[in-house]
Phi, psi and omega in degrees: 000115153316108180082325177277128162264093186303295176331308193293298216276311191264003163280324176280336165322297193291338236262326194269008197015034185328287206305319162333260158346308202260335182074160000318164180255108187287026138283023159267349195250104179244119190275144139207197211271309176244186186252018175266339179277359145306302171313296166307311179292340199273285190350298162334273167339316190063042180317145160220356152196147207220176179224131174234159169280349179248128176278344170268023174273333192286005181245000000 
């Protein structure tokens, strides 16, 4: 992953016990490389709702 520590990131999850908290499942949790590479996976998916860290991907 450019710039993203995926490891770093689901160590900080667990460590905050998100998954715990939130009941999401972490086979739920999907990274990708661009934010043009969203659209397709939630598509795959049939995603109907996500969390982002960025706020212009929601405009």
């Amino acid at each position: 992953m450019l710039g993203l520590d995926v490891d770093g990131v689901i160590g900080w999850l667990h460590h905050h016990k998100f998954f715990h908290r939130t009941g999401i499942p972490t086979e739920n949790l999907h990274f990708v490389r661009d934010r043009a590479d969203k659209a397709p996976v939630c598509a795959r998916l049939r995603i109907t709702h996500f969390v982002d860290d960025r706020l212009d991907i929601l405009r």
